[in-house]
Short mmCIF file of C-alpha atoms (C1' of nucleotides) in Angstrom, two decimals:
data_model
loop_
_atom_site.label_atom_id
_atom_site.label_comp_id
_atom_site.label_asym_id
_atom_site.label_seq_id
_atom_site.Cartn_x
_atom_site.Cartn_y
_atom_site.Cartn_z
CA UNK A 258 -0.49 0.40 0.15
CA UNK A 259 1.53 3.29 -1.38
CA UNK A 260 1.39 6.36 1.58
CA UNK A 261 -0.52 8.20 -1.70
CA UNK A 262 -3.60 6.39 -0.61
CA UNK A 263 -5.68 8.81 -0.45
CA UNK A 264 -6.19 11.85 -3.39
CA UNK A 265 -4.77 14.59 -0.37
CA UNK A 266 -2.60 12.96 0.22
CA UNK A 267 -0.93 12.34 -4.03
CA UNK A 268 -1.66 15.69 -3.56
CA UNK A 269 0.52 16.69 -0.25
CA UNK A 270 3.27 14.61 -1.60
CA UNK A 271 2.74 16.85 -5.73
CA UNK A 272 2.96 19.91 -2.96
CA UNK A 273 5.83 18.41 -1.85
CA UNK A 274 7.11 17.26 -5.23
CA UNK A 275 7.32 20.80 -5.85
CA UNK A 276 8.96 22.44 -3.26
CA UNK A 277 11.54 19.78 -4.01
CA UNK A 278 12.44 20.90 -7.51
CA UNK A 279 12.10 24.31 -6.23
CA UNK A 280 14.76 23.40 -3.75
CA UNK A 281 16.96 22.18 -6.80
CA UNK A 282 16.24 25.59 -9.12
CA UNK A 283 17.83 27.15 -6.45
CA UNK A 284 14.82 29.38 -5.47
CA UNK A 285 14.71 27.39 -1.54
CA UNK A 286 17.48 26.62 0.10
CA UNK A 287 18.89 23.27 0.60
CA UNK A 288 17.95 20.18 3.20
CA UNK A 289 15.03 23.34 4.61
CA UNK A 290 12.10 21.33 5.75
CA UNK A 291 9.28 21.33 5.39
CA UNK A 292 7.43 19.61 7.92
CA UNK A 293 5.90 22.21 9.41
CA UNK A 294 3.57 22.58 5.20
CA UNK A 295 0.18 21.58 4.92
CA UNK A 296 -2.44 20.34 2.72
CA UNK A 297 -5.62 19.80 3.08
CA UNK A 298 -9.21 21.17 2.21
CA UNK A 299 -10.23 25.17 3.39
CA UNK A 300 -12.42 25.84 5.64
CA UNK A 301 -13.98 28.03 3.02
CA UNK A 302 -15.48 25.47 -0.39
CA UNK A 303 -15.22 29.11 -2.03
CA UNK A 304 -11.58 28.43 -1.42
CA UNK A 305 -10.82 25.11 -3.90
CA UNK A 306 -10.34 21.28 -3.07
CA UNK A 307 -7.84 21.89 -1.33
CA UNK A 308 -5.09 23.95 -0.05
CA UNK A 309 -1.55 24.63 1.04
CA UNK A 310 0.21 27.51 3.79
CA UNK A 311 3.69 26.04 1.96
CA UNK A 312 4.45 29.66 0.67
CA UNK A 313 4.01 31.06 3.96
CA UNK A 314 5.79 29.27 6.13
CA UNK A 315 9.14 28.71 3.49
CA UNK A 316 8.92 32.30 2.69
CA UNK A 317 11.58 33.59 5.93
CA UNK A 318 13.85 31.14 4.31
CA UNK A 319 13.91 31.39 0.97
CA UNK A 320 14.52 35.45 1.58
CA UNK A 321 11.33 36.37 0.11
CA UNK A 322 7.81 37.15 1.11
CA UNK A 323 4.83 34.88 0.61
CA UNK A 324 3.11 36.17 -2.53
CA UNK A 325 6.36 35.60 -4.55
CA UNK A 326 7.26 32.32 -3.23
CA UNK A 327 3.42 31.51 -3.50
CA UNK A 328 3.70 32.16 -6.57
CA UNK A 329 7.08 29.98 -8.01
CA UNK A 330 4.99 27.10 -6.97
CA UNK A 331 1.74 27.85 -8.57
CA UNK A 332 3.77 28.18 -11.69
CA UNK A 333 4.99 24.00 -10.19
CA UNK A 334 1.37 23.51 -9.99
CA UNK A 335 0.11 24.55 -12.37
CA UNK A 336 2.31 22.45 -14.92
CA UNK A 337 0.09 19.03 -13.45
CA UNK A 338 -3.07 18.21 -14.98
CA UNK A 339 -4.47 16.92 -12.25
CA UNK A 340 -4.87 20.25 -11.23
CA UNK A 341 -7.69 22.40 -12.61
CA UNK A 342 -6.61 25.95 -10.76
CA UNK A 343 -4.21 27.16 -8.74
CA UNK A 344 -4.85 30.64 -6.99
CA UNK A 345 -2.32 32.98 -4.51
CA UNK A 346 -5.03 34.02 -1.85
CA UNK A 347 -4.58 36.22 0.79
CA UNK A 348 -1.45 36.21 2.74
CA UNK A 349 0.18 33.93 0.96
CA UNK A 350 -2.51 30.68 0.94
CA UNK A 351 -2.44 28.85 -2.36
CA UNK A 352 -5.85 27.29 -2.93
CA UNK A 353 -6.13 23.83 -5.41
CA UNK A 354 -8.63 23.34 -7.82
CA UNK A 355 -8.48 19.75 -8.47
CA UNK A 356 -9.50 18.14 -12.07
CA UNK A 357 -12.97 16.31 -12.96
CA UNK A 358 -10.34 13.53 -13.35
CA UNK A 359 -8.68 13.41 -10.00
CA UNK A 360 -12.02 12.87 -8.09
CA UNK A 361 -13.22 10.24 -10.88
CA UNK A 362 -10.12 8.83 -10.63
CA UNK A 363 -10.38 8.98 -6.69
CA UNK A 364 -13.74 7.52 -6.08
CA UNK A 365 -12.33 3.96 -8.09
CA UNK A 366 -9.88 3.75 -5.96
CA UNK A 367 -11.91 4.19 -2.85
CA UNK A 368 -14.67 1.74 -4.77
CA UNK A 369 -11.55 -1.02 -5.57
CA UNK A 370 -9.86 -0.39 -2.58
CA UNK A 371 -13.15 -0.80 0.19
CA UNK A 372 -12.24 -1.41 3.35
CA UNK A 373 -8.23 -0.76 2.84
CA UNK A 374 -9.11 2.76 1.23
CA UNK A 375 -6.38 5.02 3.03
CA UNK A 376 -4.36 2.23 3.95
CA UNK A 377 -0.86 3.87 4.38
CA UNK A 378 2.87 2.45 4.87
CA UNK A 379 3.78 5.85 7.36
CA UNK A 380 4.72 2.89 9.75
CA UNK A 381 5.94 0.20 7.79
CA UNK A 382 8.52 -2.08 9.67
CA UNK A 383 7.89 -0.93 12.72
CA UNK A 384 6.25 -2.80 15.77
CA UNK A 385 4.61 -1.08 18.73
CA UNK A 386 3.65 -2.82 21.23
CA UNK A 387 0.05 -0.98 22.57
CA UNK A 388 -0.87 -1.59 26.56
CA UNK A 389 -4.98 -1.36 27.51
CA UNK A 390 -6.75 -2.73 29.97
CA UNK A 391 -4.38 -4.43 32.33
CA UNK A 392 -6.96 -4.75 35.11
CA UNK A 393 -6.02 -6.63 38.14
CA UNK A 394 -6.72 -10.72 37.81
CA UNK A 395 -9.67 -11.09 40.70
CA UNK A 396 -12.54 -10.11 39.91
CA UNK A 397 -14.83 -9.04 35.67
CA UNK A 398 -14.30 -6.63 33.98
CA UNK A 399 -16.11 -3.54 35.08
CA UNK A 400 -17.35 0.03 33.56
CA UNK A 401 -13.96 1.44 35.14
CA UNK A 402 -11.91 -0.51 32.83
CA UNK A 403 -14.18 -0.25 29.87
CA UNK A 404 -13.78 3.04 28.02
CA UNK A 405 -9.37 2.51 27.91
CA UNK A 406 -10.31 -0.81 26.85
CA UNK A 407 -12.27 0.75 23.86
CA UNK A 408 -9.09 2.97 23.06
CA UNK A 409 -6.04 0.83 23.15
CA UNK A 410 -8.03 -1.12 20.91
CA UNK A 411 -8.74 1.38 18.45
CA UNK A 412 -5.42 3.51 18.84
CA UNK A 413 -4.53 -0.37 18.37
CA UNK A 414 -6.18 -0.51 15.31
CA UNK A 415 -5.51 2.80 13.72
CA UNK A 416 -1.60 1.99 14.00
CA UNK A 417 -2.09 -0.63 12.24
CA UNK A 418 -3.87 0.78 9.54
CA UNK A 419 -1.07 2.64 8.84
CA UNK A 420 1.69 0.49 8.83
CA UNK A 421 2.95 -0.81 11.48
CA UNK A 422 3.36 -4.22 13.46
CA UNK A 423 1.09 -4.02 16.76
CA UNK A 424 1.32 -6.50 19.45
CA UNK A 425 -1.97 -5.64 21.87
CA UNK A 426 -0.74 -6.75 25.44
CA UNK A 427 -2.83 -7.37 28.43
CA UNK A 428 0.27 -7.24 32.03
CA UNK A 429 -1.23 -9.33 34.42
CA UNK A 430 -1.21 -8.08 37.81
CA UNK A 431 -0.55 -11.37 39.53
CA UNK A 432 2.36 -10.69 42.04
CA UNK A 433 1.18 -8.80 44.49
CA UNK A 434 -1.59 -7.94 47.79
CA UNK A 435 -4.47 -7.74 45.77
CA UNK A 436 -4.50 -10.81 44.93
CA UNK A 437 -2.96 -13.12 47.98
CA UNK A 438 -6.56 -11.17 48.94
CA UNK A 439 -9.02 -13.20 46.17
CA UNK A 440 -6.27 -16.29 47.31
CA UNK A 441 -7.75 -16.18 50.61
CA UNK A 442 -11.30 -15.36 49.30
CA UNK A 443 -11.28 -18.58 46.96
CA UNK A 444 -10.26 -20.21 49.65
CA UNK A 445 -13.22 -19.40 52.05
CA UNK A 446 -15.36 -19.75 49.41
CA UNK A 447 -14.40 -23.40 48.98
CA UNK A 448 -14.81 -24.40 52.25
CA UNK A 449 -18.40 -23.02 51.53
CA UNK A 450 -18.00 -25.22 48.16
CA UNK A 451 -18.19 -27.89 50.12
CA UNK A 452 -20.02 -26.79 52.67
CA UNK A 453 -18.94 -24.54 55.38
CA UNK A 454 -21.35 -22.74 56.20
CA UNK A 455 -19.01 -19.27 55.83
CA UNK A 456 -21.08 -16.48 57.40
CA UNK A 457 -20.42 -12.76 56.31
CA UNK A 458 -17.59 -12.51 53.64
CA UNK A 459 -14.80 -11.25 55.92
CA UNK A 460 -13.85 -6.90 56.24
CA UNK A 461 -10.54 -7.70 53.61
CA UNK A 462 -11.66 -9.99 51.14
CA UNK A 463 -13.57 -9.72 47.73
CA UNK A 464 -17.10 -10.82 48.45
CA UNK A 465 -18.55 -10.87 44.92
CA UNK A 466 -20.41 -13.58 44.24
CA UNK A 467 -18.78 -14.30 40.99
CA UNK A 468 -15.94 -16.24 43.19
CA UNK A 469 -19.15 -19.03 43.95
CA UNK A 470 -17.57 -20.88 40.96
CA UNK A 471 -14.65 -20.48 41.20
CA UNK A 472 -15.17 -22.35 45.30
CA UNK A 473 -16.93 -24.65 43.47
CA UNK A 474 -14.40 -25.85 40.40
CA UNK A 475 -11.63 -25.97 42.88
CA UNK A 476 -14.10 -27.82 45.88
CA UNK A 477 -15.06 -29.95 42.89
CA UNK A 478 -10.78 -29.64 41.40
CA UNK A 479 -9.21 -31.04 44.65
CA UNK A 480 -12.17 -32.59 46.91
CA UNK A 481 -11.56 -31.76 50.36
CA UNK A 482 -7.94 -32.13 51.71
CA UNK A 483 -6.88 -28.08 51.28
CA UNK A 484 -10.42 -27.25 53.99
CA UNK A 485 -8.09 -27.20 57.30
CA UNK A 486 -4.82 -27.13 56.63
CA UNK A 487 -2.85 -24.03 56.99
CA UNK A 488 -2.50 -21.49 54.58
CA UNK A 489 0.81 -21.92 53.69
CA UNK A 490 0.24 -25.36 51.68
CA UNK A 491 -2.72 -24.30 49.84
CA UNK A 492 -1.64 -20.46 49.44
CA UNK A 493 0.59 -20.32 45.97
CA UNK A 494 -2.03 -22.99 44.83
CA UNK A 495 -4.95 -21.18 45.33
CA UNK A 496 -3.90 -18.05 44.29
CA UNK A 497 -2.67 -18.79 40.47
CA UNK A 498 -5.82 -21.34 39.98
CA UNK A 499 -7.74 -18.16 41.55
CA UNK A 500 -5.60 -16.23 38.69
CA UNK A 501 -6.44 -17.92 35.88
CA UNK A 502 -10.17 -18.03 36.87
CA UNK A 503 -10.48 -14.51 37.22
CA UNK A 504 -8.18 -13.75 34.10
CA UNK A 505 -10.99 -16.35 32.00
CA UNK A 506 -13.67 -13.99 32.88
CA UNK A 507 -12.02 -10.75 32.38
CA UNK A 508 -11.47 -12.59 28.27
CA UNK A 509 -14.76 -13.36 28.12
CA UNK A 510 -15.47 -9.80 29.47
CA UNK A 511 -13.57 -8.51 26.82
CA UNK A 512 -14.46 -10.48 23.34
CA UNK A 513 -18.21 -9.17 24.70
CA UNK A 514 -16.47 -6.06 22.79
CA UNK A 515 -14.56 -7.80 20.56
CA UNK A 516 -11.08 -7.47 22.27
CA UNK A 517 -8.61 -9.82 21.27
CA UNK A 518 -4.98 -8.75 23.25
CA UNK A 519 -2.47 -11.14 21.57
CA UNK A 520 0.10 -10.97 25.09
CA UNK A 521 -0.63 -11.31 28.39
CA UNK A 522 2.43 -10.95 30.39
CA UNK A 523 2.13 -12.45 34.25
CA UNK A 524 4.48 -9.84 36.90
CA UNK A 525 4.59 -13.50 38.49
CA UNK A 526 6.34 -14.44 35.82
CA UNK A 527 8.94 -11.59 34.93
CA UNK A 528 9.57 -11.98 38.32
CA UNK A 529 10.29 -15.59 39.12
CA UNK A 530 12.61 -14.34 35.94
CA UNK A 531 14.46 -12.13 37.70
CA UNK A 532 13.92 -9.45 35.41
CA UNK A 533 13.60 -6.93 38.78
CA UNK A 534 16.35 -7.61 39.91
CA UNK A 535 18.70 -6.59 36.86
CA UNK A 536 17.24 -3.72 36.10
CA UNK A 537 17.81 -2.37 39.55
CA UNK A 538 21.09 -3.71 39.20
CA UNK A 539 21.83 -1.83 35.71
CA UNK A 540 20.22 1.74 37.60
CA UNK A 541 22.06 0.96 41.03
CA UNK A 542 25.11 1.06 38.98
CA UNK A 543 24.70 4.37 36.91
CA UNK A 544 23.70 6.01 40.19
CA UNK A 545 19.35 5.93 39.33
CA UNK A 546 18.70 3.98 42.13
CA UNK A 547 19.88 4.17 45.57
CA UNK A 548 18.71 3.69 49.56
CA UNK A 549 17.47 6.32 51.26
CA UNK A 550 14.78 7.50 52.83
CA UNK A 551 11.24 7.74 51.88
CA UNK A 552 10.32 11.74 52.34
CA UNK A 553 6.25 12.46 53.15
CA UNK A 554 3.98 13.92 49.90
CA UNK A 555 4.78 17.14 50.24
CA UNK A 556 2.15 19.78 52.23
CA UNK A 557 0.41 16.99 53.95
CA UNK A 558 1.97 14.25 56.08
CA UNK A 559 0.10 11.59 57.31
CA UNK A 560 -0.12 11.35 60.40
CA UNK A 561 1.21 7.16 61.16
CA UNK A 562 4.19 8.69 58.61
CA UNK A 563 7.13 6.59 59.54
CA UNK A 564 10.48 7.36 57.74
CA UNK A 565 11.49 4.88 56.24
CA UNK A 566 15.13 3.53 54.18
CA UNK A 567 14.09 1.79 50.82
CA UNK A 568 16.19 1.45 47.57
CA UNK A 569 14.41 4.31 45.87
CA UNK A 570 14.71 5.41 42.59
CA UNK A 571 15.53 9.28 41.53
CA UNK A 572 12.63 10.22 39.49
CA UNK A 573 13.05 13.70 40.93
CA UNK A 574 16.09 13.72 38.07
CA UNK A 575 12.98 13.36 36.36
CA UNK A 576 10.69 16.30 37.33
CA UNK A 577 9.28 13.88 39.67
CA UNK A 578 7.91 15.60 43.11
CA UNK A 579 10.36 12.87 45.15
CA UNK A 580 12.49 9.76 44.01
CA UNK A 581 9.94 6.74 44.15
CA UNK A 582 10.44 3.41 45.92
CA UNK A 583 11.22 -0.04 43.85
CA UNK A 584 10.98 -2.21 47.05
CA UNK A 585 8.85 -2.34 49.85
CA UNK A 586 10.60 -2.92 53.77
CA UNK A 587 9.15 -5.96 53.34
CA UNK A 588 12.12 -7.14 50.42
CA UNK A 589 9.31 -7.69 48.13
CA UNK A 590 8.45 -5.01 45.02
CA UNK A 591 6.58 -2.25 44.65
CA UNK A 592 4.15 -2.16 41.73
CA UNK A 593 6.78 0.05 40.30
CA UNK A 594 9.42 -1.90 40.60
CA UNK A 595 8.15 -4.60 38.88
CA UNK A 596 6.95 -2.16 36.07
CA UNK A 597 9.54 -0.07 35.50
CA UNK A 598 11.39 -4.02 34.37
CA UNK A 599 8.15 -5.63 32.60
CA UNK A 600 8.28 -1.68 30.30
CA UNK A 601 11.80 -2.69 29.42
CA UNK A 602 11.44 -6.27 28.32
CA UNK A 603 9.22 -5.23 26.03
CA UNK A 604 10.45 -2.46 24.65
CA UNK A 605 12.95 -5.48 23.67
CA UNK A 606 10.52 -6.90 20.95
CA UNK A 607 8.97 -2.75 19.96
CA UNK A 608 10.24 0.32 18.79
CA UNK A 609 8.12 2.14 20.31
CA UNK A 610 5.56 1.55 23.51
CA UNK A 611 2.00 3.07 24.08
CA UNK A 612 0.55 2.48 27.43
CA UNK A 613 -3.53 3.41 28.26
CA UNK A 614 -3.46 4.27 31.98
CA UNK A 615 -6.93 5.08 33.93
CA UNK A 616 -7.08 9.11 34.73
CA UNK A 617 -6.75 7.28 38.39
CA UNK A 618 -2.78 7.05 37.40
CA UNK A 619 -2.16 9.52 36.15
CA UNK A 620 -0.02 10.87 39.01
CA UNK A 621 2.92 7.56 37.68
CA UNK A 622 4.16 8.53 35.47
CA UNK A 623 6.33 10.15 35.51
CA UNK A 624 8.27 7.97 37.57
CA UNK A 625 7.56 5.28 34.76
CA UNK A 626 8.58 7.45 31.91
CA UNK A 627 11.73 7.88 33.62
CA UNK A 628 13.01 4.26 34.06
CA UNK A 629 12.12 3.44 30.80
CA UNK A 630 13.99 6.44 29.16
CA UNK A 631 16.63 5.74 32.08
CA UNK A 632 16.85 2.34 30.63
CA UNK A 633 15.36 1.80 27.14
CA UNK A 634 18.56 4.50 26.98
CA UNK A 635 21.57 2.88 28.83
CA UNK A 636 20.70 -0.34 26.74
CA UNK A 637 21.87 1.71 23.60
CA UNK A 638 18.28 2.09 22.49
CA UNK A 639 16.27 5.14 23.25
CA UNK A 640 12.33 4.11 22.94
CA UNK A 641 9.38 6.57 22.03
CA UNK A 642 7.16 5.94 24.94
CA UNK A 643 3.43 7.72 25.92
CA UNK A 644 0.76 7.08 28.34
CA UNK A 645 -2.40 7.83 26.92
CA UNK A 646 -4.05 8.67 29.69
CA UNK A 647 -8.28 8.59 29.40
CA UNK A 648 -10.69 10.16 32.17
CA UNK A 649 -13.68 8.60 34.31
CA UNK A 650 -16.72 8.05 32.38
CA UNK A 651 -19.61 8.21 34.34
CA UNK A 652 -22.33 6.35 34.55
CA UNK A 653 -25.38 7.85 34.22
CA UNK A 654 -29.76 6.05 34.24
CA UNK A 655 -32.02 8.61 34.60
CA UNK A 656 -29.80 11.34 34.23
CA UNK A 657 -28.88 10.68 38.40
CA UNK A 658 -24.66 9.47 38.43
CA UNK A 659 -24.72 5.67 39.75
CA UNK A 660 -22.34 4.97 42.74
CA UNK A 661 -20.23 1.95 42.63
CA UNK A 662 -18.58 0.24 45.20
CA UNK A 663 -17.26 -2.91 45.52
CA UNK A 664 -17.76 -3.65 48.67
CA UNK A 665 -21.59 -2.94 48.60
CA UNK A 666 -21.21 -5.52 45.38
CA UNK A 667 -22.74 -2.35 43.33
CA UNK A 668 -20.74 -1.91 41.22
CA UNK A 669 -21.58 -2.46 37.13
CA UNK A 670 -20.13 -4.65 35.46
CA UNK A 671 -18.52 -4.45 31.14
CA UNK A 672 -20.06 -7.10 30.21
CA UNK A 673 -24.28 -5.81 32.05
CA UNK A 674 -23.56 -3.00 29.95
CA UNK A 675 -22.51 -4.43 26.91
CA UNK A 676 -25.58 -6.69 27.38
CA UNK A 677 -27.66 -3.54 28.07
CA UNK A 678 -26.81 -1.48 25.80
CA UNK A 679 -25.01 -4.07 22.67
CA UNK A 680 -20.65 -4.08 21.72
CA UNK A 681 -21.14 -1.33 18.90
CA UNK A 682 -22.77 1.08 20.59
CA UNK A 683 -21.06 1.12 24.01
CA UNK A 684 -17.64 1.13 21.57
CA UNK A 685 -18.95 4.63 19.86
CA UNK A 686 -20.08 5.83 22.61
CA UNK A 687 -16.76 5.61 24.66
CA UNK A 688 -14.50 7.92 21.42
CA UNK A 689 -17.28 10.61 20.52
CA UNK A 690 -14.95 12.37 22.79
CA UNK A 691 -11.12 12.74 23.37
CA UNK A 692 -9.78 10.65 25.98
CA UNK A 693 -8.71 13.52 28.03
CA UNK A 694 -12.11 14.61 28.21
CA UNK A 695 -14.54 13.63 31.07
CA UNK A 696 -17.42 12.11 29.67
CA UNK A 697 -21.24 10.93 30.49
CA UNK A 698 -21.95 7.40 29.38
CA UNK A 699 -26.09 7.73 29.81
CA UNK A 700 -28.09 3.95 29.39
CA UNK A 701 -30.90 6.52 28.07
CA UNK A 702 -29.66 8.17 26.02
CA UNK A 703 -27.02 5.73 24.46
CA UNK A 704 -29.50 3.79 22.97
CA UNK A 705 -32.02 5.93 22.54
CA UNK A 706 -33.39 6.65 18.84
CA UNK A 707 -33.33 10.19 18.57
CA UNK A 708 -32.06 13.07 16.38
CA UNK A 709 -29.09 14.16 19.64
CA UNK A 710 -27.55 10.27 19.41
CA UNK A 711 -25.09 10.03 17.10
CA UNK A 712 -24.84 5.88 17.01
CA UNK A 713 -28.18 6.39 16.38
CA UNK A 714 -27.56 8.22 12.48
CA UNK A 715 -24.58 6.08 12.34
CA UNK A 716 -26.00 2.61 12.61
CA UNK A 717 -29.42 4.08 10.55
CA UNK A 718 -26.70 5.19 7.11
CA UNK A 719 -25.06 1.75 8.21
CA UNK A 720 -29.00 -0.46 8.21
CA UNK A 721 -29.72 1.60 4.61
"C1'" G B 270 -0.72 22.84 50.28
"C1'" C B 271 1.54 20.17 45.15
"C1'" G B 272 1.16 17.43 40.75
"C1'" C B 273 -1.78 15.59 35.97
"C1'" C B 274 -6.91 16.62 33.40
"C1'" C B 275 -11.69 19.88 31.64
"C1'" G B 276 -14.11 24.84 30.71
"C1'" U B 277 -15.69 27.16 22.82
"C1'" A B 278 -23.60 28.60 21.12
"C1'" G B 279 -29.05 27.37 24.85
"C1'" C B 280 -27.82 21.78 25.35
"C1'" U B 281 -23.51 17.57 23.83
"C1'" C B 282 -18.84 19.04 21.50
"C1'" A B 283 -14.44 19.63 16.67
"C1'" G B 284 -11.44 22.70 16.23
"C1'" U B 285 -5.02 23.96 20.36
"C1'" C B 286 3.40 21.86 17.08
"C1'" G B 287 0.16 30.18 16.33
"C1'" G B 288 -2.20 31.86 10.03
"C1'" A B 289 -7.59 33.32 5.71
"C1'" U B 290 -14.22 35.75 8.58
"C1'" A B 291 -13.73 30.48 15.01
"C1'" G B 292 -17.16 24.96 13.34
"C1'" A B 293 -21.07 20.14 13.61
"C1'" G B 294 -24.80 17.86 15.62
"C1'" C B 295 -29.38 18.95 18.14
"C1'" A B 296 -32.88 23.25 20.29
"C1'" U B 297 -35.28 27.21 18.14
"C1'" C B 298 -36.61 30.38 14.02
"C1'" A B 299 -38.24 31.95 8.91
"C1'" G B 300 -39.60 29.73 4.55
"C1'" A B 301 -39.65 24.82 1.42
"C1'" U B 302 -42.53 19.74 0.59
"C1'" U B 303 -47.43 18.66 1.69
"C1'" C B 304 -45.30 12.37 0.75
"C1'" C B 305 -45.34 11.04 5.54
"C1'" U B 306 -44.93 7.47 12.42
"C1'" A B 307 -40.11 12.25 9.96
"C1'" A B 308 -34.79 10.21 12.01
"C1'" U B 309 -37.77 15.49 5.27
"C1'" C B 310 -35.41 20.22 2.44
"C1'" U B 311 -33.00 24.82 2.40
"C1'" G B 312 -31.42 29.05 5.07
"C1'" G B 313 -31.26 32.41 9.48
"C1'" G B 314 -30.51 34.06 14.19
"C1'" G B 315 -27.31 32.46 18.70
"C1'" G B 316 -19.85 33.58 20.51
"C1'" C B 317 -15.69 39.29 25.01
"C1'" C B 318 -13.32 30.40 22.59
"C1'" A B 319 -14.06 30.25 32.14
"C1'" C B 320 -11.62 35.49 32.91
"C1'" A B 321 -6.71 38.65 33.82
"C1'" G B 322 -2.39 39.77 31.83
"C1'" G B 323 1.85 38.41 28.47
"C1'" U B 324 4.17 36.75 23.32
"C1'" U B 325 3.80 38.06 18.47
"C1'" C B 326 3.26 41.00 12.35
"C1'" G B 327 -1.16 37.21 13.72
"C1'" A B 328 -3.75 33.43 20.22
"C1'" A B 329 -9.72 28.97 20.33
"C1'" U B 330 -4.59 27.45 20.25
"C1'" C B 331 1.70 28.82 23.52
"C1'" C B 332 3.38 31.87 29.10
"C1'" U B 333 1.74 33.20 34.50
"C1'" G B 334 -1.21 34.27 37.46
"C1'" U B 335 -6.81 33.59 39.14
"C1'" C B 336 -12.22 31.45 39.16
"C1'" G B 337 -14.48 26.51 37.75
"C1'" G B 338 -15.50 21.33 37.10
"C1'" G B 339 -12.33 16.02 37.35
"C1'" C B 340 -8.38 12.39 39.25
"C1'" G B 341 -4.40 12.14 41.64
"C1'" C B 342 -1.33 12.86 46.20
"C1'" A B 343 3.87 6.75 50.95
"C1'" C B 344 6.79 0.35 51.06
"C1'" C B 345 -2.41 0.25 46.66
"C1'" A B 346 -1.66 -2.43 42.20
#
RNA sequence: GCGCCCGUAGCUCAGUCGGAUAGAGCAUCAGAUUCCUAAUCUGGGGGCCACAGGUUCGAAUCCUGUCGGGCGCACCA
């Protein structure tokens, strides 16, 4: 697929060629950067089909005024048979009118290329790793995860369309305290499945019903041999099995949205392979990790604050408020400590990294970007890395916010929403606002067959 | 107290690596059609682009500050 698969791109190339010719003739200094030059449809259609700011952007470097330079560009462009008119307007815009032949040719190629129309080879030869969702494997997906999932998937598709090789990746946080809680919760449900009256789910364990079938499956598989054993004997096994069950739930939820990741990476495996240790060693050698006292957050010292010495990453060197611990005082890795090693691992097989995170993690962007920059540069191959934040979605029903509480078990699952309004409506709605702006998701409005629901317009047009 | 995101027409939002009179849909108003259960067509009105400074030939767009809304702020992920 060539880059000139659309008429706009084709004419942008013609403009560029004209500029290159002028450069060859000495009208423009050799090597003049042309990346500011735009070729796009003007706001006012009476100005023509396309307009370029080339003369205005480049006049200074050509040591002439915009209108004079525009004259020379117009001369070149007029020689092209598909250019029916080229005029200088205003301060130095060049307005182009394209011939009928050009438009007809474009229509033919739209018909011929169908869904491939507009593809580009821009990213050809480059692999981009897009990590998104990465919800904790402790329960089904809820609506809090939904926007990031949709945005990440759409971005991945766009990158593919632009010619990149894309790896859609999910990071399984199966090594922290949350999955320990999951293991204990699953054990409780296991005992329940074997007939024990477990009463209220104790504070600190996951109360959700979705663990009942997990307990039943464990009971069926293992019998009653782990009912009264010490935690040490069943803990690791229950954790592994429960995480596996949760990941099955999550993959099923994602499938409802039409999302399928290529790679699922386990934090536990990453740690077992000693990746964080390797990263720590390198960072210590380069004085980017040191043992130091953790400072209280600025302007807000918690009452029970106790200074501790921990291995800290020097994120302040990269604009962060304070240096960040990579290990906890019990010696285990912090989320960040493992995450930086994880990103380094991803960087080994990609040319660029993108993470899609919820806005509630905005505070941790600086440290991970800093760590990735340090590690990839240190390895001799600095990898572009972007963290894209998606803002919160407010769920509304009958105009009232839907309150979600994990403890009360009132969180709205993704599966419920997809069942209620449909996959396409969810995906479309999640993309109707830029990711960095908050949005409302009103159950009634998104399915309303009315003039102010864009979803409906698209469905209507598509059905026609 | 600090950091990040947002603040554009009555409503929901585009436009923000600075560029030609600030755009769309809905709502509203006026015509058209009178086919119809309209999700019909055409046109108009409607904006100190939150506010105040600054940079620039030129600012919704960049910088500083203020106000308003959201998110976050120890070894939780």
